[in-house]
Amino acid sequence: MKKIELIGIYEVSGQQNVHLIELGIKLNHEQVDIGQFTQVEDGIDRIDWQTPWDEKFLNEEGTEVTGDWLDSPKDTSDFTRLAFFFHFIDFEKPLITQDGEMELRAPEKIPERISSIIEYEKP
């Protein structure tokens, strides 16, 4: 049974080649290795593959930011809701996670509950 579930892939308004990925993870946030989320880029060293940008920890309903890469959430439960931006995603390839490969689906419009709490800032 997979520990990581894809909740959604969202278009980022006004941006090309950037998507917001939202995941439900059956682990405490301290057990989540964000650096493991990537995609294979043929002909490029793994060290240079895309990784999450500006990750945010959300409450269980996905309506509030509870932490980020600088400020860990206070929650100690065994469930983590994580959202992060990903650049140049290839929808023909799976997302690699610490839990194995995850098939992607077409992006959808970002829900209001997310767009009201997360804003894209360029790297």
CSV table of N, CA and C in Angstrom, one decimal, residues 51-99:
chain,number,residue,atom,x,y,z
A,51,THR,N,13.6,19.6,-8.6
A,51,THR,CA,13.1,19.2,-7.2
A,51,THR,C,12.0,20.2,-6.8
A,52,PRO,N,11.3,19.9,-5.8
A,52,PRO,CA,10.3,20.8,-5.3
A,52,PRO,C,10.8,22.2,-5.0
A,53,TRP,N,9.9,23.2,-5.2
A,53,TRP,CA,10.2,24.6,-4.9
A,53,TRP,C,9.2,25.2,-4.0
A,54,ASP,N,9.6,25.8,-2.9
A,54,ASP,CA,8.7,26.6,-2.0
A,54,ASP,C,7.6,25.7,-1.4
A,55,GLU,N,8.1,24.5,-0.9
A,55,GLU,CA,7.1,23.6,-0.3
A,55,GLU,C,6.4,24.2,0.9
A,56,LYS,N,5.1,23.8,1.1
A,56,LYS,CA,4.3,24.2,2.2
A,56,LYS,C,3.6,23.0,2.8
A,57,PHE,N,3.6,23.0,4.1
A,57,PHE,CA,2.8,22.0,4.8
A,57,PHE,C,1.5,22.6,5.1
A,58,LEU,N,0.4,21.8,4.9
A,58,LEU,CA,-0.9,22.2,5.0
A,58,LEU,C,-1.6,21.5,6.1
A,59,ASN,N,-2.7,22.0,6.6
A,59,ASN,CA,-3.5,21.3,7.6
A,59,ASN,C,-4.2,20.1,6.8
A,60,GLU,N,-4.9,19.3,7.6
A,60,GLU,CA,-5.4,18.1,7.0
A,60,GLU,C,-6.5,18.3,5.9
A,61,GLU,N,-7.2,19.4,6.0
A,61,GLU,CA,-8.2,19.8,5.0
A,61,GLU,C,-7.6,20.5,3.8
A,62,GLY,N,-6.3,21.0,3.9
A,62,GLY,CA,-5.7,21.7,2.8
A,62,GLY,C,-6.2,23.1,2.7
A,63,THR,N,-6.5,23.7,3.9
A,63,THR,CA,-7.1,25.1,3.8
A,63,THR,C,-6.2,26.1,4.6
A,64,GLU,N,-5.1,25.6,5.2
A,64,GLU,CA,-4.3,26.5,5.9
A,64,GLU,C,-2.8,26.0,5.9
A,65,VAL,N,-1.9,27.0,5.7
A,65,VAL,CA,-0.4,26.6,5.7
A,65,VAL,C,0.0,26.5,7.2
A,66,THR,N,0.6,25.3,7.5
A,66,THR,CA,1.0,25.1,8.9
A,66,THR,C,2.5,25.1,9.1
A,67,GLY,N,3.2,25.2,7.9
A,67,GLY,CA,4.7,25.3,8.0
A,67,GLY,C,5.3,25.3,6.6
A,68,ASP,N,6.6,25.5,6.5
A,68,ASP,CA,7.3,25.5,5.2
A,68,ASP,C,8.7,25.0,5.5
A,69,TRP,N,9.5,25.2,4.4
A,69,TRP,CA,10.9,24.6,4.5
A,69,TRP,C,11.7,25.3,5.6
A,70,LEU,N,11.3,26.4,6.1
A,70,LEU,CA,12.0,27.1,7.2
A,70,LEU,C,11.4,26.8,8.6
A,71,ASP,N,10.1,26.7,8.6
A,71,ASP,CA,9.3,26.6,9.8
A,71,ASP,C,8.5,25.4,9.8
A,72,SER,N,9.0,24.3,10.5
A,72,SER,CA,8.3,23.0,10.6
A,72,SER,C,6.9,23.2,11.3
A,73,PRO,N,6.0,22.3,10.8
A,73,PRO,CA,4.6,22.3,11.5
A,73,PRO,C,4.8,21.8,12.9
A,74,LYS,N,3.8,22.2,13.7
A,74,LYS,CA,3.8,21.7,15.1
A,74,LYS,C,3.1,20.4,15.2
A,75,ASP,N,2.3,20.0,14.2
A,75,ASP,CA,1.5,18.8,14.2
A,75,ASP,C,2.4,17.6,14.3
A,76,THR,N,2.0,16.6,15.1
A,76,THR,CA,2.8,15.4,15.3
A,76,THR,C,2.1,14.2,14.8
A,77,SER,N,1.0,14.4,14.0
A,77,SER,CA,0.3,13.2,13.6
A,77,SER,C,1.1,12.5,12.5
A,78,ASP,N,0.5,11.3,12.1
A,78,ASP,CA,1.2,10.5,11.1
A,78,ASP,C,0.5,10.7,9.7
A,79,PHE,N,0.1,12.0,9.5
A,79,PHE,CA,-0.4,12.4,8.2
A,79,PHE,C,0.2,13.8,7.8
A,80,THR,N,0.7,13.9,6.6
A,80,THR,CA,1.3,15.2,6.2
A,80,THR,C,0.6,15.5,4.8
A,81,ARG,N,0.1,16.8,4.8
A,81,ARG,CA,-0.4,17.3,3.5
A,81,ARG,C,0.6,18.3,3.0
A,82,LEU,N,1.1,18.1,1.9
A,82,LEU,CA,2.3,18.8,1.3
A,82,LEU,C,1.9,19.4,0.0
A,83,ALA,N,2.3,20.6,-0.2
A,83,ALA,CA,2.1,21.3,-1.6
A,83,ALA,C,3.4,21.9,-1.9
A,84,PHE,N,3.8,21.8,-3.2
A,84,PHE,CA,5.0,22.4,-3.7
A,84,PHE,C,4.9,22.7,-5.2
A,85,PHE,N,5.7,23.7,-5.6
A,85,PHE,CA,5.8,24.0,-7.0
A,85,PHE,C,6.8,23.1,-7.7
A,86,PHE,N,6.6,22.8,-8.9
A,86,PHE,CA,7.5,22.0,-9.7
A,86,PHE,C,7.6,22.6,-11.1
A,87,HIS,N,8.8,22.8,-11.5
A,87,HIS,CA,9.1,23.4,-12.8
A,87,HIS,C,9.3,22.4,-13.9
A,88,PHE,N,8.8,22.7,-15.1
A,88,PHE,CA,9.1,21.8,-16.3
A,88,PHE,C,8.7,20.4,-16.1
A,89,ILE,N,7.6,20.1,-15.5
A,89,ILE,CA,7.1,18.8,-15.3
A,89,ILE,C,6.8,18.1,-16.6
A,90,ASP,N,7.1,16.8,-16.7
A,90,ASP,CA,6.9,16.0,-17.9
A,90,ASP,C,5.7,15.1,-17.6
A,91,PHE,N,4.5,15.3,-18.1
A,91,PHE,CA,3.4,14.5,-17.7
A,91,PHE,C,3.5,13.1,-18.3
A,92,GLU,N,4.4,12.8,-19.2
A,92,GLU,CA,4.6,11.5,-19.7
A,92,GLU,C,5.5,10.6,-18.8
A,93,LYS,N,6.1,11.2,-17.8
A,93,LYS,CA,7.0,10.5,-16.9
A,93,LYS,C,6.4,10.5,-15.5
A,94,PRO,N,6.6,9.5,-14.6
A,94,PRO,CA,6.1,9.5,-13.3
A,94,PRO,C,7.0,10.5,-12.4
A,95,LEU,N,6.4,10.9,-11.3
A,95,LEU,CA,7.1,11.7,-10.3
A,95,LEU,C,7.8,10.6,-9.4
A,96,ILE,N,9.0,10.8,-9.1
A,96,ILE,CA,9.8,9.9,-8.2
A,96,ILE,C,9.6,10.4,-6.8
A,97,THR,N,9.3,9.5,-5.9
A,97,THR,CA,9.1,9.9,-4.5
A,97,THR,C,9.9,8.9,-3.6
A,98,GLN,N,9.9,9.2,-2.3
A,98,GLN,CA,10.6,8.3,-1.4
A,98,GLN,C,9.8,7.0,-1.3
A,99,ASP,N,8.6,6.9,-1.8
A,99,ASP,CA,7.7,5.8,-1.8
A,99,ASP,C,7.6,5.1,-3.1
